[in-house]
Short mmCIF file of C-alpha atoms in Angstrom, two decimals:
data_model
loop_
_atom_site.label_atom_id
_atom_site.label_comp_id
_atom_site.label_asym_id
_atom_site.label_seq_id
_atom_site.Cartn_x
_atom_site.Cartn_y
_atom_site.Cartn_z
CA UNK A 193 7.03 12.14 1.76
CA UNK A 194 3.45 11.40 1.48
CA UNK A 195 1.21 11.71 -1.75
CA UNK A 196 -2.23 13.36 -2.40
CA UNK A 197 -3.93 10.69 -3.42
CA UNK A 198 -6.08 13.30 -5.43
CA UNK A 199 -3.30 13.64 -7.94
CA UNK A 200 -2.71 9.73 -8.15
CA UNK A 201 -4.79 8.65 -11.40
CA UNK A 202 -6.38 5.10 -11.58
CA UNK A 203 -4.60 2.70 -13.67
CA UNK A 204 -5.75 1.16 -16.35
CA UNK A 205 -6.17 -2.00 -15.18
CA UNK A 206 -8.06 -0.58 -12.30
CA UNK A 207 -10.34 1.46 -14.48
CA UNK A 208 -11.08 -1.84 -17.09
CA UNK A 209 -11.06 -4.88 -14.75
CA UNK A 210 -11.31 -3.44 -10.94
CA UNK A 211 -14.46 -1.53 -10.23
CA UNK A 212 -13.80 -2.95 -6.42
CA UNK A 213 -10.46 -1.37 -6.28
CA UNK A 214 -11.64 1.75 -7.69
CA UNK A 215 -14.16 2.44 -5.24
CA UNK A 216 -12.95 1.14 -1.68
CA UNK A 217 -12.33 3.66 1.17
CA UNK A 218 -8.76 5.46 -0.62
CA UNK A 219 -7.28 6.19 3.17
CA UNK A 220 -8.29 3.81 5.78
CA UNK A 221 -7.37 5.41 9.39
CA UNK A 222 -4.32 4.58 10.12
CA UNK A 223 -3.21 6.75 13.42
CA UNK A 224 0.22 7.17 14.74
CA UNK A 225 2.80 4.79 13.98
CA UNK A 226 4.75 2.61 16.11
CA UNK A 227 8.48 3.21 15.46
CA UNK A 228 11.78 1.84 16.64
CA UNK A 229 15.22 1.64 15.66
CA UNK A 230 17.45 -1.22 14.50
CA UNK A 231 21.16 -1.24 14.31
CA UNK A 232 22.40 -4.04 12.75
CA UNK A 233 25.77 -6.30 13.93
CA UNK A 234 26.65 -7.05 10.04
CA UNK A 235 27.14 -4.81 7.00
CA UNK A 236 24.02 -4.34 5.75
CA UNK A 237 22.90 -3.28 2.23
CA UNK A 238 18.92 -2.37 2.91
CA UNK A 239 18.02 -1.86 -1.03
CA UNK A 240 19.64 -4.78 -2.20
CA UNK A 241 18.73 -7.26 1.05
CA UNK A 242 14.88 -6.14 1.63
CA UNK A 243 14.12 -5.28 -2.17
CA UNK A 244 14.46 -8.90 -3.13
CA UNK A 245 11.53 -9.37 -1.87
CA UNK A 246 9.54 -7.06 -4.45
CA UNK A 247 7.99 -8.60 -7.14
CA UNK A 248 8.38 -6.16 -10.11
CA UNK A 249 8.27 -2.57 -9.88
CA UNK A 250 4.53 -2.32 -9.81
CA UNK A 251 4.04 -4.69 -6.83
CA UNK A 252 1.47 -2.79 -4.89
CA UNK A 253 2.46 -4.52 -1.58
CA UNK A 254 6.06 -3.00 -2.05
CA UNK A 255 7.70 0.25 -3.41
CA UNK A 256 10.25 2.88 -2.80
CA UNK A 257 9.98 6.20 -2.30
CA UNK A 258 12.89 8.44 -1.98
CA UNK A 259 14.66 6.61 0.58
CA UNK A 260 12.00 5.26 2.11
CA UNK A 261 11.28 1.26 1.75
CA UNK A 262 7.34 0.77 2.04
CA UNK A 263 6.31 -2.89 2.83
CA UNK A 264 2.62 -4.13 3.09
CA UNK A 265 2.23 -7.06 4.88
CA UNK A 266 -0.83 -9.44 6.09
CA UNK A 267 0.64 -10.87 9.33
CA UNK A 268 -0.40 -13.27 11.62
CA UNK A 269 -1.67 -10.41 13.69
CA UNK A 270 -3.54 -8.38 11.02
CA UNK A 271 -2.24 -6.15 8.03
CA UNK A 272 0.61 -3.70 8.80
CA UNK A 273 2.35 -0.91 6.51
CA UNK A 274 6.39 -1.00 7.17
CA UNK A 275 8.33 1.91 6.13
CA UNK A 276 11.98 1.57 6.71
CA UNK A 277 14.95 3.92 6.02
CA UNK A 278 18.60 4.26 6.65
CA UNK A 279 18.98 7.08 8.72
CA UNK A 280 22.65 6.73 9.29
CA UNK A 281 25.36 4.34 8.23
CA UNK A 282 24.41 1.25 10.43
CA UNK A 283 21.49 2.92 11.46
CA UNK A 284 17.71 1.39 10.42
CA UNK A 285 14.71 3.53 11.38
CA UNK A 286 11.07 1.65 11.01
CA UNK A 287 7.47 2.91 11.02
CA UNK A 288 4.56 0.63 11.24
CA UNK A 289 0.61 1.25 10.69
CA UNK A 290 -1.97 -1.09 11.12
CA UNK A 291 -2.80 -3.86 13.40
CA UNK A 292 0.20 -6.04 12.72
CA UNK A 293 2.49 -3.06 13.42
CA UNK A 294 4.20 -4.70 16.35
CA UNK A 295 4.42 -8.18 14.53
CA UNK A 296 5.87 -6.04 11.53
CA UNK A 297 8.52 -3.99 13.66
CA UNK A 298 9.23 -7.55 15.90
CA UNK A 299 10.20 -9.05 12.07
CA UNK A 300 12.14 -5.67 10.80
CA UNK A 301 15.50 -7.15 12.03
CA UNK A 302 14.96 -10.73 9.82
CA UNK A 303 13.31 -8.79 7.39
CA UNK A 304 16.83 -7.20 6.86
CA UNK A 305 18.95 -10.14 7.11
CA UNK A 306 19.81 -10.66 10.91
CA UNK A 307 18.87 -14.18 10.60
CA UNK A 308 21.39 -14.83 8.03
CA UNK A 309 24.05 -16.92 8.91
CA UNK A 310 27.44 -17.33 6.97
CA UNK A 311 28.47 -20.15 8.81
CA UNK A 312 31.82 -21.57 7.35
CA UNK A 313 31.37 -20.05 3.65
CA UNK A 314 34.16 -19.51 1.93
CA UNK A 315 34.11 -17.18 -0.94
CA UNK A 316 37.91 -17.78 -1.92
CA UNK A 317 36.57 -21.23 -3.59
CA UNK A 318 36.20 -19.25 -7.33
CA UNK A 319 37.45 -15.53 -7.83
CA UNK A 320 34.27 -14.34 -9.09
CA UNK A 321 32.47 -15.29 -5.94
CA UNK A 322 35.04 -13.63 -3.59
CA UNK A 323 35.34 -10.42 -5.58
CA UNK A 324 31.41 -10.12 -5.12
CA UNK A 325 31.46 -11.29 -1.57
CA UNK A 326 34.34 -8.63 -1.14
CA UNK A 327 32.41 -5.43 -2.63
CA UNK A 328 29.25 -6.72 -1.21
CA UNK A 329 29.19 -7.55 2.32
CA UNK A 330 26.11 -5.67 3.18
CA UNK A 331 24.36 -8.59 0.59
CA UNK A 332 22.09 -10.53 3.57
CA UNK A 333 19.29 -13.23 2.94
CA UNK A 334 16.12 -11.56 3.92
CA UNK A 335 13.08 -14.01 5.74
CA UNK A 336 9.07 -12.90 6.22
CA UNK A 337 8.11 -15.78 7.68
CA UNK A 338 5.19 -15.02 6.08
CA UNK A 339 4.91 -19.00 3.91
CA UNK A 340 1.41 -18.37 2.43
CA UNK A 341 2.03 -15.17 0.40
CA UNK A 342 5.47 -16.60 -0.33
CA UNK A 343 4.28 -19.89 -1.95
CA UNK A 344 1.15 -17.71 -3.79
CA UNK A 345 3.61 -15.54 -5.22
CA UNK A 346 5.84 -18.15 -6.10
CA UNK A 347 3.24 -20.26 -7.95
CA UNK A 348 2.29 -16.99 -9.89
CA UNK A 349 5.90 -17.34 -11.19
CA UNK A 350 5.30 -20.75 -12.58
CA UNK A 351 6.80 -21.01 -16.26
CA UNK A 352 5.82 -18.13 -17.37
CA UNK A 353 7.72 -14.73 -17.41
CA UNK A 354 8.54 -12.23 -14.99
CA UNK A 355 6.77 -9.51 -16.77
CA UNK A 356 3.20 -11.87 -16.91
CA UNK A 357 3.53 -12.89 -13.22
CA UNK A 358 4.14 -9.96 -11.92
CA UNK A 359 1.39 -8.45 -13.75
CA UNK A 360 -1.13 -10.43 -12.68
CA UNK A 361 -0.01 -10.26 -9.14
CA UNK A 362 -0.26 -6.57 -8.85
CA UNK A 363 -3.81 -7.19 -10.15
CA UNK A 364 -5.24 -10.03 -8.25
CA UNK A 365 -3.15 -8.32 -5.12
CA UNK A 366 -4.79 -4.91 -5.98
CA UNK A 367 -8.55 -6.38 -6.76
CA UNK A 368 -8.88 -8.80 -4.22
CA UNK A 369 -6.40 -7.76 -1.52
CA UNK A 370 -6.60 -4.83 1.41
CA UNK A 371 -5.87 -1.31 0.97
CA UNK A 372 -2.58 -0.75 3.39
CA UNK A 373 -2.98 1.59 6.47
CA UNK A 374 -0.33 4.44 6.57
CA UNK A 375 0.51 7.44 4.54
CA UNK A 376 1.80 5.18 1.69
CA UNK A 377 3.36 7.24 -1.55
CA UNK A 378 0.77 5.28 -3.61
CA UNK A 379 -2.31 3.20 -2.70
CA UNK A 380 -0.70 0.11 -1.79
CA UNK A 381 -2.27 -3.38 -0.76
CA UNK A 382 -2.07 -6.74 1.13
CA UNK A 383 -2.32 -9.94 -0.84
CA UNK A 384 -5.49 -11.64 0.29
CA UNK A 385 -6.04 -13.76 3.27
CA UNK A 386 -5.72 -17.31 2.89
CA UNK A 387 -9.38 -17.65 3.21
CA UNK A 388 -9.89 -14.59 0.49
CA UNK A 389 -7.05 -17.13 -1.95
CA UNK A 390 -10.04 -19.82 -2.22
CA UNK A 391 -12.53 -17.31 -3.46
CA UNK A 392 -11.27 -14.98 -5.97
CA UNK A 393 -13.49 -15.37 -8.73
CA UNK A 394 -12.62 -16.95 -11.77
CA UNK A 395 -13.31 -14.35 -14.14
CA UNK A 396 -10.88 -12.55 -12.37
CA UNK A 397 -7.60 -15.01 -12.47
CA UNK A 398 -8.65 -14.55 -16.27
CA UNK A 399 -8.59 -10.88 -16.06
CA UNK A 400 -5.50 -10.71 -14.45
CA UNK A 401 -3.55 -12.76 -16.98
CA UNK A 402 -3.17 -16.21 -14.57
CA UNK A 403 -3.10 -19.40 -16.15
CA UNK A 404 -5.86 -22.10 -15.00
CA UNK A 405 -2.92 -24.28 -13.82
CA UNK A 406 -1.50 -21.59 -11.65
CA UNK A 407 -4.73 -20.24 -10.49
CA UNK A 408 -6.09 -23.57 -9.53
CA UNK A 409 -2.81 -24.56 -7.63
CA UNK A 410 -3.28 -21.26 -5.43
CA UNK A 411 -6.95 -22.10 -4.38
CA UNK A 412 -6.30 -25.48 -3.96
CA UNK A 413 -2.93 -24.84 -1.65
CA UNK A 414 -5.21 -22.16 0.06
CA UNK A 415 -7.74 -25.08 1.07
CA UNK A 416 -4.99 -26.46 3.10
CA UNK A 417 -2.91 -23.33 3.90
CA UNK A 418 -3.02 -22.89 7.32
CA UNK A 419 -1.85 -26.75 7.72
CA UNK A 420 0.91 -25.86 5.41
CA UNK A 421 1.78 -22.68 7.21
CA UNK A 422 2.30 -24.99 10.43
CA UNK A 423 4.14 -27.87 9.03
CA UNK A 424 6.64 -25.28 7.07
CA UNK A 425 7.31 -23.12 10.13
CA UNK A 426 7.66 -26.37 12.21
CA UNK A 427 10.13 -28.37 9.94
CA UNK A 428 13.79 -28.46 11.09
CA UNK A 429 15.55 -27.74 7.81
CA UNK A 430 14.90 -27.37 3.94
CA UNK A 431 14.56 -30.70 3.01
CA UNK A 432 11.83 -30.95 5.13
CA UNK A 433 10.59 -27.68 3.81
CA UNK A 434 10.32 -29.71 -0.19
CA UNK A 435 8.52 -32.90 1.63
CA UNK A 436 5.70 -30.74 2.61
CA UNK A 437 5.13 -27.92 -0.25
CA UNK A 438 6.00 -30.58 -3.13
CA UNK A 439 3.66 -33.07 -1.55
CA UNK A 440 0.78 -30.32 -2.90
CA UNK A 441 -0.61 -30.75 -6.02
CA UNK A 442 0.98 -28.63 -8.45
CA UNK A 443 3.69 -27.66 -6.64
CA UNK A 444 7.26 -29.05 -7.63
CA UNK A 445 10.86 -28.29 -6.42
CA UNK A 446 11.04 -24.66 -8.15
CA UNK A 447 8.01 -23.43 -6.45
CA UNK A 448 9.26 -25.34 -3.09
CA UNK A 449 12.73 -23.31 -3.40
CA UNK A 450 11.58 -19.98 -3.91
CA UNK A 451 9.26 -20.06 -0.71
CA UNK A 452 12.13 -21.13 1.09
CA UNK A 453 13.95 -18.14 0.15
CA UNK A 454 11.86 -15.33 0.72
CA UNK A 455 9.56 -16.77 3.52
CA UNK A 456 12.68 -18.53 5.54
CA UNK A 457 15.84 -17.31 4.00
CA UNK A 458 17.26 -20.38 3.16
CA UNK A 459 20.99 -19.64 2.32
CA UNK A 460 21.07 -23.33 0.31
CA UNK A 461 17.72 -23.37 -1.47
CA UNK A 462 18.69 -23.23 -5.21
CA UNK A 463 15.60 -23.10 -7.76
CA UNK A 464 16.04 -25.98 -9.81
CA UNK A 465 13.83 -26.18 -13.34
CA UNK A 466 14.30 -21.94 -13.63
CA UNK A 467 14.87 -20.95 -17.01
CA UNK A 468 17.53 -18.26 -16.10
CA UNK A 469 19.42 -19.55 -13.18
CA UNK A 470 21.25 -22.61 -13.98
CA UNK A 471 22.46 -20.44 -17.37
CA UNK A 472 23.74 -17.38 -15.11
CA UNK A 473 25.80 -19.67 -13.11
CA UNK A 474 27.49 -21.67 -15.59
CA UNK A 475 28.00 -18.53 -17.43
CA UNK A 476 29.96 -16.90 -14.21
CA UNK A 477 31.52 -20.04 -12.83
CA UNK A 478 32.91 -21.12 -16.31
CA UNK A 479 32.20 -18.89 -18.88
CA UNK A 480 29.94 -21.14 -20.82
CA UNK A 481 26.03 -22.29 -20.23
CA UNK A 482 25.11 -25.57 -18.40
CA UNK A 483 22.13 -27.19 -17.47
CA UNK A 484 20.39 -28.03 -13.64
CA UNK A 485 22.68 -30.83 -13.37
CA UNK A 486 26.13 -28.74 -14.47
CA UNK A 487 25.02 -26.07 -12.16
CA UNK A 488 24.49 -28.25 -9.35
CA UNK A 489 27.68 -29.86 -9.65
CA UNK A 490 29.16 -26.58 -9.57
CA UNK A 491 27.72 -25.01 -6.53
CA UNK A 492 28.19 -28.85 -4.25
CA UNK A 493 31.79 -26.51 -3.71
CA UNK A 494 29.56 -24.32 -1.06
CA UNK A 495 27.21 -27.03 0.32
CA UNK A 496 24.57 -25.12 2.65
CA UNK A 497 25.20 -21.83 1.24
CA UNK A 498 24.14 -22.60 -2.67
CA UNK A 499 21.72 -19.91 -2.69
CA UNK A 500 24.14 -17.03 -1.23
CA UNK A 501 26.20 -17.87 -4.14
CA UNK A 502 23.61 -17.42 -6.59
CA UNK A 503 22.86 -13.75 -4.91
CA UNK A 504 26.38 -13.26 -5.26
CA UNK A 505 26.43 -14.13 -9.39
CA UNK A 506 23.58 -11.72 -9.14
CA UNK A 507 25.34 -8.67 -7.73
CA UNK A 508 28.60 -9.54 -9.63
CA UNK A 509 27.17 -7.80 -12.80
CA UNK A 510 28.36 -10.76 -15.37
CA UNK A 511 25.81 -11.65 -17.45
CA UNK A 512 25.85 -13.58 -20.67
CA UNK A 513 25.88 -11.67 -23.53
CA UNK A 514 22.14 -12.04 -25.07
CA UNK A 515 21.48 -14.36 -27.96
CA UNK A 516 18.23 -13.04 -29.53
CA UNK A 517 15.39 -10.83 -28.86
CA UNK A 518 13.65 -11.40 -25.63
CA UNK A 519 10.90 -13.52 -25.24
CA UNK A 520 7.24 -11.99 -25.94
CA UNK A 521 4.82 -13.08 -23.68
CA UNK A 522 1.46 -14.12 -24.69
CA UNK A 523 -1.60 -12.75 -23.63
CA UNK A 524 -4.71 -14.83 -23.22
CA UNK A 525 -6.97 -12.58 -21.65
CA UNK A 526 -8.87 -12.36 -24.63
CA UNK A 527 -9.58 -15.35 -25.49
#
């Protein structure tokens, strides 16, 4: 399961920009893990559910090695590395290292969608949704309860391509985060603390490829980070969470929705303003593109479950044919 770190070459990013990352202790003392077994009371597609939390294939906080999903997080009790796999149908084994290991294991069911309530969801309202729901009964909505991590990653993804956002996230977390405990298959890192986000050097933001509007928004949010986290976790519903987050400079409905989806597993959050989502929903449900207003009208058929419908559309495999070349992101780091 483990990989010798001597066989893992440093990435070009680490060599070029991250001497601190390259010189840190390559393998913290991790000791013996705590372990648990989780038996969900519902069908569970472990990968489709949990890997929604990953920020691209190179995410230093989350990776897959064989049948094992590795996740590093900065829990309220400290950093933790969690390794999870399905040993038998309906049996999930979890092992955790680090000071936050007990918290991470207690959170495992929620990460696997145990808190996801289908309520009165009626997939039969549209044949494509009914078919996707029938073929993917194990698709659940995962939640982490790590509000600031979800908020920071959503800010990274504002108004840029996924490639740009994921690359910037990988670099900043690797250079400024904390090395993960445990026998991870490759070097992994937890995101910075809330205080740490405030003190990321300006040159790091630039070299990571994150533009000033996003980096400044992360820093401003971190200055009120503890209060934001407390208020969001105490909010009674998604609208209340929106009021908390959208009141912060630089945070709009899209960023709030993305935070609600990842941190809280909100089944009704809709990322209005996304470059792709409205087009995908419109094409899947009507055969034609639509805008945000049209998307909201279509999703109104499933009140309280709009994010679930969006996820089922993603699982359905229905995609609008590409009309042109993929957008080439601009790299401003050498400017």
